[in-house]
Amino acid sequence: MWHALVLPLSEYRMAQTDIRDSLRERGVRLTRQRKILLDLIDTSGEHLDAEQLYQMAKKRDVKLNRVTVYRTLKMLKQGGLVDELDLMHYGGDQHYYETRLKQEHAHIICLRCGKVEEFFGEHIQKMRKQVEQNLGFQILLTRTEVGGYCSNCQILRAREVEQARGTELPARGRGRTSG
Ligand SMILES: [Zn+2]
Ligand SMILES: [Zn+2]
């Protein structure tokens, strides 16, 4: 039986072996398929969706099917081992998974090209402390997402605006001269 457990934030940075030990203590078995998915999420360092994870997992175990992947992801999420992100819904309804073993960080999402950057810093810990102190709130999880345009997309957008103006100008020019 897989118990839903919520790890305190301080435990998120536990080494993976510790996570496994603590799971074993709680009677949660890390089956081969769970382990494959957990390893993929852990080592990729990226934010993969269920389909991407399925394609990668299939290469390690041909018996893995989509249903198992979705069910396992749900279990890992409920078990507090992975985080499910929607990344500002850039990819529609897609959800992305990442390990909770990483240090807390914010996700910075480019709403034009979909690039995801991770931002590490003191800010999340500071905010958490303030929320706990000012609101007397016990925080179990924080998620910070920032949406905008990456430096490359800012250049491309400026070019697009320029081009759009370029195509508009003749029409405007005609309007003015004939006015
Ligand atoms: Zn971009
Ligand atoms: Zn991340």
mmCIF file of C-alpha atoms and ligand atoms in Angstrom:
data_model
loop_
_atom_site.group_PDB
_atom_site.id
_atom_site.type_symbol
_atom_site.label_atom_id
_atom_site.label_comp_id
_atom_site.label_asym_id
_atom_site.label_seq_id
_atom_site.Cartn_x
_atom_site.Cartn_y
_atom_site.Cartn_z
ATOM 1 C CA MET A 1 0.000 0.000 0.000
ATOM 2 C CA TRP A 2 1.377 3.384 -1.003
ATOM 3 C CA HIS A 3 0.796 5.893 1.756
ATOM 4 C CA ALA A 4 0.403 9.537 0.934
ATOM 5 C CA LEU A 5 3.102 11.280 2.852
ATOM 6 C CA VAL A 6 4.003 14.923 2.861
ATOM 7 C CA LEU A 7 7.620 15.574 3.617
ATOM 8 C CA PRO A 8 8.532 18.666 5.572
ATOM 9 C CA LEU A 9 10.442 21.116 3.381
ATOM 10 C CA SER A 10 13.693 20.521 5.259
ATOM 11 C CA GLU A 11 13.593 16.906 4.150
ATOM 12 C CA TYR A 12 13.221 17.687 0.469
ATOM 13 C CA ARG A 13 16.949 17.866 0.057
ATOM 14 C CA MET A 14 17.462 14.415 1.466
ATOM 15 C CA ALA A 15 19.755 12.258 -0.553
ATOM 16 C CA GLN A 16 17.980 9.774 -2.715
ATOM 17 C CA THR A 17 19.223 6.837 -0.671
ATOM 18 C CA ASP A 18 17.727 8.449 2.410
ATOM 19 C CA ILE A 19 14.421 8.837 0.604
ATOM 20 C CA ARG A 20 14.494 5.178 -0.265
ATOM 21 C CA ASP A 21 15.370 4.202 3.306
ATOM 22 C CA SER A 22 12.562 6.299 4.699
ATOM 23 C CA LEU A 23 10.142 4.848 2.173
ATOM 24 C CA ARG A 24 11.198 1.355 3.102
ATOM 25 C CA GLU A 25 10.617 2.204 6.758
ATOM 26 C CA ARG A 26 7.146 3.374 5.880
ATOM 27 C CA GLY A 27 6.475 0.162 4.050
ATOM 28 C CA VAL A 28 6.506 1.705 0.606
ATOM 29 C CA ARG A 29 8.118 -0.525 -1.929
ATOM 30 C CA LEU A 30 10.120 1.113 -4.670
ATOM 31 C CA THR A 31 9.293 -1.333 -7.439
ATOM 32 C CA ARG A 32 11.441 -1.628 -10.544
ATOM 33 C CA GLN A 33 9.046 0.491 -12.579
ATOM 34 C CA ARG A 34 8.739 3.173 -9.888
ATOM 35 C CA LYS A 35 12.516 3.208 -9.642
ATOM 36 C CA ILE A 36 12.930 3.612 -13.413
ATOM 37 C CA LEU A 37 10.619 6.627 -13.464
ATOM 38 C CA LEU A 38 12.101 8.155 -10.337
ATOM 39 C CA ASP A 39 15.604 7.769 -11.796
ATOM 40 C CA LEU A 40 14.552 9.318 -15.107
ATOM 41 C CA ILE A 41 12.993 12.309 -13.381
ATOM 42 C CA ASP A 42 15.939 12.606 -11.033
ATOM 43 C CA THR A 43 18.760 12.362 -13.578
ATOM 44 C CA SER A 44 17.219 14.256 -16.491
ATOM 45 C CA GLY A 45 17.357 17.536 -14.582
ATOM 46 C CA GLU A 46 14.586 18.672 -16.886
ATOM 47 C CA HIS A 47 10.875 19.101 -16.648
ATOM 48 C CA LEU A 48 9.463 16.196 -18.594
ATOM 49 C CA ASP A 49 5.829 15.452 -19.271
ATOM 50 C CA ALA A 50 4.229 12.039 -18.929
ATOM 51 C CA GLU A 51 4.558 11.227 -22.634
ATOM 52 C CA GLN A 52 8.272 12.095 -22.705
ATOM 53 C CA LEU A 53 8.807 10.020 -19.577
ATOM 54 C CA TYR A 54 6.906 7.135 -21.110
ATOM 55 C CA GLN A 55 9.054 7.223 -24.257
ATOM 56 C CA MET A 56 12.241 7.232 -22.157
ATOM 57 C CA ALA A 57 11.044 4.592 -19.707
ATOM 58 C CA LYS A 58 10.013 2.266 -22.514
ATOM 59 C CA LYS A 59 13.650 2.048 -23.587
ATOM 60 C CA ARG A 60 14.559 0.696 -20.151
ATOM 61 C CA ASP A 61 11.614 -1.618 -19.749
ATOM 62 C CA VAL A 62 9.635 -2.613 -22.818
ATOM 63 C CA LYS A 63 6.820 -3.892 -20.610
ATOM 64 C CA LEU A 64 6.062 -0.407 -19.337
ATOM 65 C CA ASN A 65 2.867 0.990 -20.790
ATOM 66 C CA ARG A 66 1.262 4.427 -20.619
ATOM 67 C CA VAL A 67 -1.247 3.446 -17.947
ATOM 68 C CA THR A 68 1.539 2.249 -15.660
ATOM 69 C CA VAL A 69 3.496 5.445 -16.244
ATOM 70 C CA TYR A 70 0.531 7.650 -15.362
ATOM 71 C CA ARG A 71 -0.334 5.534 -12.329
ATOM 72 C CA THR A 72 3.267 5.520 -11.141
ATOM 73 C CA LEU A 73 3.622 9.270 -11.576
ATOM 74 C CA LYS A 74 0.503 9.745 -9.480
ATOM 75 C CA MET A 75 1.969 7.505 -6.774
ATOM 76 C CA LEU A 76 5.324 9.278 -6.794
ATOM 77 C CA LYS A 77 3.477 12.579 -6.524
ATOM 78 C CA GLN A 78 1.304 11.383 -3.668
ATOM 79 C CA GLY A 79 4.362 9.905 -2.013
ATOM 80 C CA GLY A 80 5.999 13.328 -2.043
ATOM 81 C CA LEU A 81 8.878 12.198 -4.254
ATOM 82 C CA VAL A 82 8.074 14.229 -7.333
ATOM 83 C CA ASP A 83 6.448 17.556 -7.946
ATOM 84 C CA GLU A 84 3.850 18.074 -10.633
ATOM 85 C CA LEU A 85 4.092 21.402 -12.437
ATOM 86 C CA ASP A 86 1.933 23.051 -15.053
ATOM 87 C CA LEU A 87 4.561 25.691 -15.953
ATOM 88 C CA MET A 88 2.023 28.434 -16.582
ATOM 89 C CA HIS A 89 0.121 26.110 -18.921
ATOM 90 C CA TYR A 90 2.518 27.008 -21.702
ATOM 91 C CA GLY A 91 2.046 23.532 -23.161
ATOM 92 C CA GLY A 92 -1.714 23.506 -22.611
ATOM 93 C CA ASP A 93 -2.966 20.959 -20.110
ATOM 94 C CA GLN A 94 0.381 19.185 -19.954
ATOM 95 C CA HIS A 95 1.936 18.469 -16.589
ATOM 96 C CA TYR A 96 5.640 18.245 -15.968
ATOM 97 C CA TYR A 97 7.490 16.302 -13.338
ATOM 98 C CA GLU A 98 10.603 16.968 -11.370
ATOM 99 C CA THR A 99 12.260 15.465 -8.369
ATOM 100 C CA ARG A 100 11.697 16.934 -4.957
ATOM 101 C CA LEU A 101 15.286 16.166 -4.058
ATOM 102 C CA LYS A 102 16.408 19.381 -5.725
ATOM 103 C CA GLN A 103 16.832 22.521 -3.727
ATOM 104 C CA GLU A 104 13.725 24.682 -3.816
ATOM 105 C CA HIS A 105 13.639 26.932 -6.835
ATOM 106 C CA ALA A 106 11.389 29.124 -8.917
ATOM 107 C CA HIS A 107 10.495 28.330 -12.522
ATOM 108 C CA ILE A 108 10.973 31.105 -15.041
ATOM 109 C CA ILE A 109 8.998 30.316 -18.172
ATOM 110 C CA CYS A 110 9.303 32.000 -21.557
ATOM 111 C CA LEU A 111 5.754 32.330 -22.836
ATOM 112 C CA ARG A 112 6.976 32.566 -26.422
ATOM 113 C CA CYS A 113 9.427 29.668 -26.876
ATOM 114 C CA GLY A 114 8.584 27.653 -23.773
ATOM 115 C CA LYS A 115 12.107 27.654 -22.367
ATOM 116 C CA VAL A 116 12.175 26.931 -18.649
ATOM 117 C CA GLU A 117 14.878 28.340 -16.419
ATOM 118 C CA GLU A 118 15.363 27.491 -12.782
ATOM 119 C CA PHE A 119 16.074 30.239 -10.335
ATOM 120 C CA PHE A 120 17.677 29.315 -7.054
ATOM 121 C CA GLY A 121 18.025 31.760 -4.230
ATOM 122 C CA GLU A 122 17.134 32.782 -0.741
ATOM 123 C CA HIS A 123 13.884 34.407 -1.805
ATOM 124 C CA ILE A 124 11.681 31.317 -1.417
ATOM 125 C CA GLN A 125 12.991 30.542 2.057
ATOM 126 C CA LYS A 126 12.541 34.186 3.042
ATOM 127 C CA MET A 127 8.997 34.292 1.717
ATOM 128 C CA ARG A 128 8.177 31.041 3.475
ATOM 129 C CA LYS A 129 9.453 32.373 6.795
ATOM 130 C CA GLN A 130 7.464 35.579 6.407
ATOM 131 C CA VAL A 131 4.265 33.748 5.508
ATOM 132 C CA GLU A 132 4.725 31.437 8.488
ATOM 133 C CA GLN A 133 5.408 34.337 10.854
ATOM 134 C CA ASN A 134 2.867 36.832 9.547
ATOM 135 C CA LEU A 135 0.018 34.455 8.821
ATOM 136 C CA GLY A 136 0.798 31.695 11.287
ATOM 137 C CA PHE A 137 0.637 29.304 8.395
ATOM 138 C CA GLN A 138 2.258 25.892 8.273
ATOM 139 C CA ILE A 139 3.654 25.592 4.773
ATOM 140 C CA LEU A 140 3.927 22.161 3.230
ATOM 141 C CA LEU A 141 4.823 23.189 -0.265
ATOM 142 C CA THR A 142 5.668 26.277 -2.258
ATOM 143 C CA ARG A 143 5.612 26.748 -5.998
ATOM 144 C CA THR A 144 6.893 29.864 -7.696
ATOM 145 C CA GLU A 145 6.382 30.496 -11.398
ATOM 146 C CA VAL A 146 7.365 33.553 -13.352
ATOM 147 C CA GLY A 147 6.194 34.088 -16.929
ATOM 148 C CA GLY A 148 7.658 36.416 -19.522
ATOM 149 C CA TYR A 149 9.972 36.575 -22.526
ATOM 150 C CA CYS A 150 13.541 35.283 -22.554
ATOM 151 C CA SER A 151 16.293 37.544 -23.893
ATOM 152 C CA ASN A 152 16.288 35.802 -27.267
ATOM 153 C CA CYS A 153 12.522 36.104 -27.655
ATOM 154 C CA GLN A 154 12.645 39.794 -26.738
ATOM 155 C CA ILE A 155 14.892 40.368 -29.768
ATOM 156 C CA LEU A 156 12.675 38.244 -32.012
ATOM 157 C CA ARG A 157 9.564 40.036 -30.778
ATOM 158 C CA ALA A 158 11.113 43.451 -31.377
ATOM 159 C CA ARG A 159 11.900 42.319 -34.938
ATOM 160 C CA GLU A 160 8.328 41.111 -35.413
ATOM 161 C CA VAL A 161 6.938 44.417 -34.192
ATOM 162 C CA GLU A 162 9.314 46.222 -36.566
ATOM 163 C CA GLN A 163 8.201 44.043 -39.461
ATOM 164 C CA ALA A 164 4.552 44.557 -38.615
ATOM 165 C CA ARG A 165 5.142 48.316 -38.581
ATOM 166 C CA GLY A 166 6.958 48.038 -41.888
ATOM 167 C CA THR A 167 3.952 46.459 -43.522
ATOM 168 C CA GLU A 168 1.599 48.947 -41.915
ATOM 169 C CA LEU A 169 3.572 52.070 -42.867
ATOM 170 C CA PRO A 170 2.764 52.314 -46.575
ATOM 171 C CA ALA A 171 -0.942 52.189 -45.841
ATOM 172 C CA ARG A 172 -0.596 54.889 -43.191
ATOM 173 C CA GLY A 173 1.671 56.936 -45.451
ATOM 174 C CA ARG A 174 -0.908 56.866 -48.231
ATOM 175 C CA GLY A 175 -3.587 57.924 -45.793
ATOM 176 C CA ARG A 176 -1.579 60.914 -44.697
ATOM 177 C CA THR A 177 -0.537 62.163 -48.132
ATOM 178 C CA SER A 178 -3.964 61.778 -49.665
ATOM 179 C CA GLY A 179 -5.598 63.313 -46.537
HETATM 180 ZN ZN ZN B 1 11.920 32.506 -25.336
HETATM 181 ZN ZN ZN B 2 12.528 22.814 -11.713
#
